[in-house]
PDB file of C-alpha atoms in Angstrom:
ATOM      1  CA  VAL A 702     -68.287   0.069   3.871  1.00 89.00           C
ATOM      2  CA  LEU A 703     -67.525  -3.561   2.715  1.00 91.00           C
ATOM      3  CA  ALA A 704     -69.051  -5.167   5.526  1.00 93.00           C
ATOM      4  CA  VAL A 705     -72.079  -3.590   5.753  1.00 95.00           C
ATOM      5  CA  ARG A 706     -72.325  -4.626   1.900  1.00 96.00           C
ATOM      6  CA  ALA A 707     -71.777  -8.046   2.441  1.00 96.00           C
ATOM      7  CA  ALA A 708     -74.242  -7.900   5.723  1.00 96.00           C
ATOM      8  CA  SER A 709     -77.217  -6.676   3.179  1.00 97.00           C
ATOM      9  CA  GLY A 710     -76.846  -9.064   0.788  1.00 96.00           C
ATOM     10  CA  ASP A 711     -74.659  -7.804  -1.279  1.00 97.00           C
ATOM     11  CA  GLN A 712     -73.705 -11.537  -3.213  1.00 97.00           C
ATOM     12  CA  ARG A 713     -70.766  -9.783  -5.195  1.00 96.00           C
ATOM     13  CA  ALA A 714     -69.325  -8.401  -1.889  1.00 97.00           C
ATOM     14  CA  ARG A 715     -69.223 -11.147  -0.411  1.00 97.00           C
ATOM     15  CA  ARG A 716     -67.672 -13.153  -3.273  1.00 97.00           C
ATOM     16  CA  ALA A 717     -65.523 -10.814  -2.987  1.00 97.00           C
ATOM     17  CA  LEU A 718     -64.816 -12.099   0.609  1.00 97.00           C
ATOM     18  CA  ARG A 719     -64.571 -15.598   0.253  1.00 97.00           C
ATOM     19  CA  GLY A 720     -61.501 -14.646  -2.484  1.00 97.00           C
ATOM     20  CA  ALA A 721     -59.685 -12.625   0.132  1.00 97.00           C
ATOM     21  CA  GLY A 722     -60.281 -15.065   2.742  1.00 97.00           C
ATOM     22  CA  ALA A 723     -59.143 -17.840   0.449  1.00 97.00           C
ATOM     23  CA  ALA A 724     -55.869 -15.982   0.092  1.00 97.00           C
ATOM     24  CA  LEU A 725     -55.618 -15.106   3.442  1.00 95.00           C
ATOM     25  CA  GLY A 726     -55.843 -18.374   3.864  1.00 94.00           C
ATOM     26  CA  ILE A 727     -53.024 -19.471   1.498  1.00 94.00           C
ATOM     27  CA  ALA A 728     -50.607 -16.861   2.473  1.00 94.00           C
ATOM     28  CA  LEU A 729     -51.028 -17.626   6.023  1.00 92.00           C
ATOM     29  CA  ALA A 730     -50.474 -21.916   5.807  1.00 91.00           C
ATOM     30  CA  GLY A 731     -47.040 -20.468   5.067  1.00 90.00           C
ATOM     31  CA  ALA A 732     -46.390 -18.344   8.155  1.00 90.00           C
ATOM     32  CA  VAL A 733     -48.500 -21.225  10.077  1.00 88.00           C
ATOM     33  CA  ASN A 734     -46.191 -24.097   8.747  1.00 89.00           C
ATOM     34  CA  LEU A 735     -42.497 -22.018   9.286  1.00 88.00           C
ATOM     35  CA  LEU A 736     -43.735 -20.452  12.666  1.00 88.00           C
ATOM     36  CA  ASP A 737     -46.398 -23.062  14.325  1.00 85.00           C
ATOM     37  CA  PRO A 738     -47.984 -19.899  16.202  1.00 86.00           C
ATOM     38  CA  GLU A 739     -50.753 -21.174  18.818  1.00 83.00           C
ATOM     39  CA  LYS A 740     -53.556 -19.140  17.219  1.00 85.00           C
ATOM     40  CA  VAL A 741     -53.762 -16.288  14.509  1.00 88.00           C
ATOM     41  CA  VAL A 742     -55.032 -13.152  15.641  1.00 88.00           C
ATOM     42  CA  LEU A 743     -57.340 -11.382  13.029  1.00 87.00           C
ATOM     43  CA  GLY A 744     -57.258  -8.035  13.912  1.00 86.00           C
ATOM     44  CA  GLY A 745     -57.314  -3.986  12.862  1.00 85.00           C
ATOM     45  CA  ALA A 746     -59.198  -3.373   9.477  1.00 86.00           C
ATOM     46  CA  LEU A 747     -60.169  -7.213   9.235  1.00 90.00           C
ATOM     47  CA  THR A 748     -62.343  -6.994  12.378  1.00 91.00           C
ATOM     48  CA  PRO A 749     -65.475  -6.179  10.457  1.00 92.00           C
ATOM     49  CA  LEU A 750     -64.979  -8.599   8.180  1.00 95.00           C
ATOM     50  CA  ALA A 751     -64.179 -11.836   9.925  1.00 94.00           C
ATOM     51  CA  PRO A 752     -67.616 -13.614   8.959  1.00 95.00           C
ATOM     52  CA  TRP A 753     -67.199 -13.755   5.479  1.00 97.00           C
ATOM     53  CA  LEU A 754     -63.321 -13.820   5.455  1.00 96.00           C
ATOM     54  CA  LEU A 755     -63.180 -17.016   8.003  1.00 94.00           C
ATOM     55  CA  PRO A 756     -64.570 -20.144   6.580  1.00 94.00           C
ATOM     56  CA  ALA A 757     -62.768 -19.427   3.081  1.00 95.00           C
ATOM     57  CA  LEU A 758     -59.447 -18.659   5.380  1.00 95.00           C
ATOM     58  CA  GLU A 759     -59.708 -21.692   7.626  1.00 91.00           C
ATOM     59  CA  ARG A 760     -60.785 -23.795   5.028  1.00 92.00           C
ATOM     60  CA  GLU A 761     -57.640 -22.937   2.887  1.00 92.00           C
ATOM     61  CA  LEU A 762     -55.245 -22.874   6.305  1.00 89.00           C
ATOM     62  CA  GLY A 763     -56.475 -26.293   6.739  1.00 87.00           C
ATOM     63  CA  ARG A 764     -55.564 -27.766   3.309  1.00 90.00           C
ATOM     64  CA  ARG A 765     -52.480 -26.401   3.513  1.00 89.00           C
ATOM     65  CA  LEU A 766     -51.049 -27.493   6.621  1.00 86.00           C
ATOM     66  CA  THR A 767     -48.276 -29.454   6.959  1.00 82.00           C
ATOM     67  CA  ASP A 768     -48.927 -30.939  10.467  1.00 77.00           C
ATOM     68  CA  PRO A 769     -52.151 -33.290   9.647  1.00 64.00           C
ATOM     69  CA  ALA A 770     -52.756 -33.412  13.591  1.00 67.00           C
ATOM     70  CA  ARG A 771     -52.717 -29.610  13.513  1.00 65.00           C
ATOM     71  CA  PRO A 772     -56.903 -28.457  12.471  1.00 56.00           C
ATOM     72  CA  GLY A 773     -56.937 -25.410  10.645  1.00 53.00           C
ATOM     73  CA  SER A 774     -60.328 -24.768  12.063  1.00 52.00           C
ATOM     74  CA  GLY A 775     -60.078 -22.107  15.763  1.00 63.00           C
ATOM     75  CA  ALA A 776     -56.387 -22.191  14.620  1.00 77.00           C
ATOM     76  CA  VAL A 777     -57.902 -18.515  14.072  1.00 88.00           C
ATOM     77  CA  THR A 778     -59.873 -16.201  15.981  1.00 87.00           C
ATOM     78  CA  VAL A 779     -61.035 -12.506  16.081  1.00 88.00           C
ATOM     79  CA  SER A 780     -59.474  -9.429  18.230  1.00 84.00           C
ATOM     80  CA  ARG A 781     -62.324  -8.517  20.714  1.00 83.00           C
ATOM     81  CA  LEU A 782     -60.090  -5.028  19.758  1.00 79.00           C
ATOM     82  CA  GLY A 783     -61.787  -4.785  16.659  1.00 71.00           C
ATOM     83  CA  PRO A 784     -60.318  -2.038  14.230  1.00 71.00           C
ATOM     84  CA  ASP A 785     -58.353   0.174  16.762  1.00 72.00           C
ATOM     85  CA  GLY A 786     -56.680  -2.654  17.645  1.00 72.00           C
ATOM     86  CA  PRO A 787     -53.167  -2.049  15.892  1.00 73.00           C
ATOM     87  CA  LEU A 788     -53.354   1.215  17.052  1.00 76.00           C
ATOM     88  CA  LEU A 789     -53.957   0.214  20.532  1.00 72.00           C
ATOM     89  CA  GLY A 790     -51.333  -1.955  20.440  1.00 76.00           C
ATOM     90  CA  ALA A 791     -48.600   0.773  19.220  1.00 81.00           C
ATOM     91  CA  ALA A 792     -49.758   2.921  21.195  1.00 81.00           C
ATOM     92  CA  ASN A 793     -49.402   0.237  24.664  1.00 78.00           C
ATOM     93  CA  SER A 794     -45.615  -0.564  23.068  1.00 84.00           C
ATOM     94  CA  VAL A 795     -44.439   3.295  22.801  1.00 83.00           C
ATOM     95  CA  VAL A 796     -46.004   3.520  26.976  1.00 83.00           C
ATOM     96  CA  HIS A 797     -43.505   0.449  27.858  1.00 83.00           C
ATOM     97  CA  ALA A 798     -40.572   1.396  26.202  1.00 83.00           C
ATOM     98  CA  VAL A 799     -40.621   4.519  28.658  1.00 82.00           C
ATOM     99  CA  LEU A 800     -41.922   2.653  31.022  1.00 84.00           C
ATOM    100  CA  ASP A 801     -38.887   0.473  31.304  1.00 85.00           C
ATOM    101  CA  ASP A 802     -36.514   2.986  30.260  1.00 83.00           C
ATOM    102  CA  PRO A 803     -37.275   6.567  31.202  1.00 80.00           C
ATOM    103  CA  ALA A 804     -34.054   8.053  30.636  1.00 80.00           C
ATOM    104  CA  GLY A 805     -33.692   6.614  27.428  1.00 78.00           C
ATOM    105  CA  PHE A 806     -36.439   8.443  26.345  1.00 73.00           C
ATOM    106  CA  ARG A 807     -35.739  11.389  24.259  1.00 72.00           C
ATOM    107  CA  ASP A 808     -38.235  14.497  23.990  1.00 67.00           C
ATOM    108  CA  PRO A 809     -38.194  15.294  20.346  1.00 65.00           C
ATOM    109  CA  ALA A 810     -38.480  19.396  20.953  1.00 65.00           C
ATOM    110  CA  GLY A 811     -35.360  18.633  23.423  1.00 58.00           C
ATOM    111  CA  ALA A 812     -33.331  17.865  20.524  1.00 55.00           C
ATOM    112  CA  GLY A 813     -32.076  14.636  21.592  1.00 56.00           C
ATOM    113  CA  GLU A 814     -31.537  15.545  25.926  1.00 56.00           C
ATOM    114  CA  PRO A 815     -33.443  12.959  27.885  1.00 55.00           C
ATOM    115  CA  ALA A 816     -36.691  14.898  28.327  1.00 53.00           C
ATOM    116  CA  GLY A 817     -37.350  17.321  30.802  1.00 53.00           C
ATOM    117  CA  VAL A 818     -33.213  18.840  30.600  1.00 51.00           C
ATOM    118  CA  ARG A 819     -33.096  22.015  28.811  1.00 52.00           C
ATOM    119  CA  GLY A 820     -29.930  24.026  27.668  1.00 52.00           C
ATOM    120  CA  SER A 821     -25.605  22.832  28.749  1.00 51.00           C
ATOM    121  CA  ASP A 822     -26.090  23.887  32.201  1.00 52.00           C
ATOM    122  CA  ALA A 823     -28.319  20.468  33.323  1.00 50.00           C
TER     123      ALA A 823
END
């Protein structure tokens, strides 16, 4: 709804998104200064809001980075997975955990037994 309002030219929505982008840039600056990531990926519910968040976010990030050689602009990218990116990532991590250790996977219906094992004679 907010992205639709901003896209239709609603100045209140755009002003709110600029403020949110600036606040996000301030918050991210601390993490970027501490962890020094190569890129920051904006995803999930923020993906459709990126056109209005990014200018203020990158401006604040650029002002607050401790390494003056590191540009703020371009340090943030938008996920191509859209709003479902976090869900896909969570599902992917579960699948990888099961594939990495299939014997360690516990079937919730099996009351703590490995998947496919039932009863005491297994």
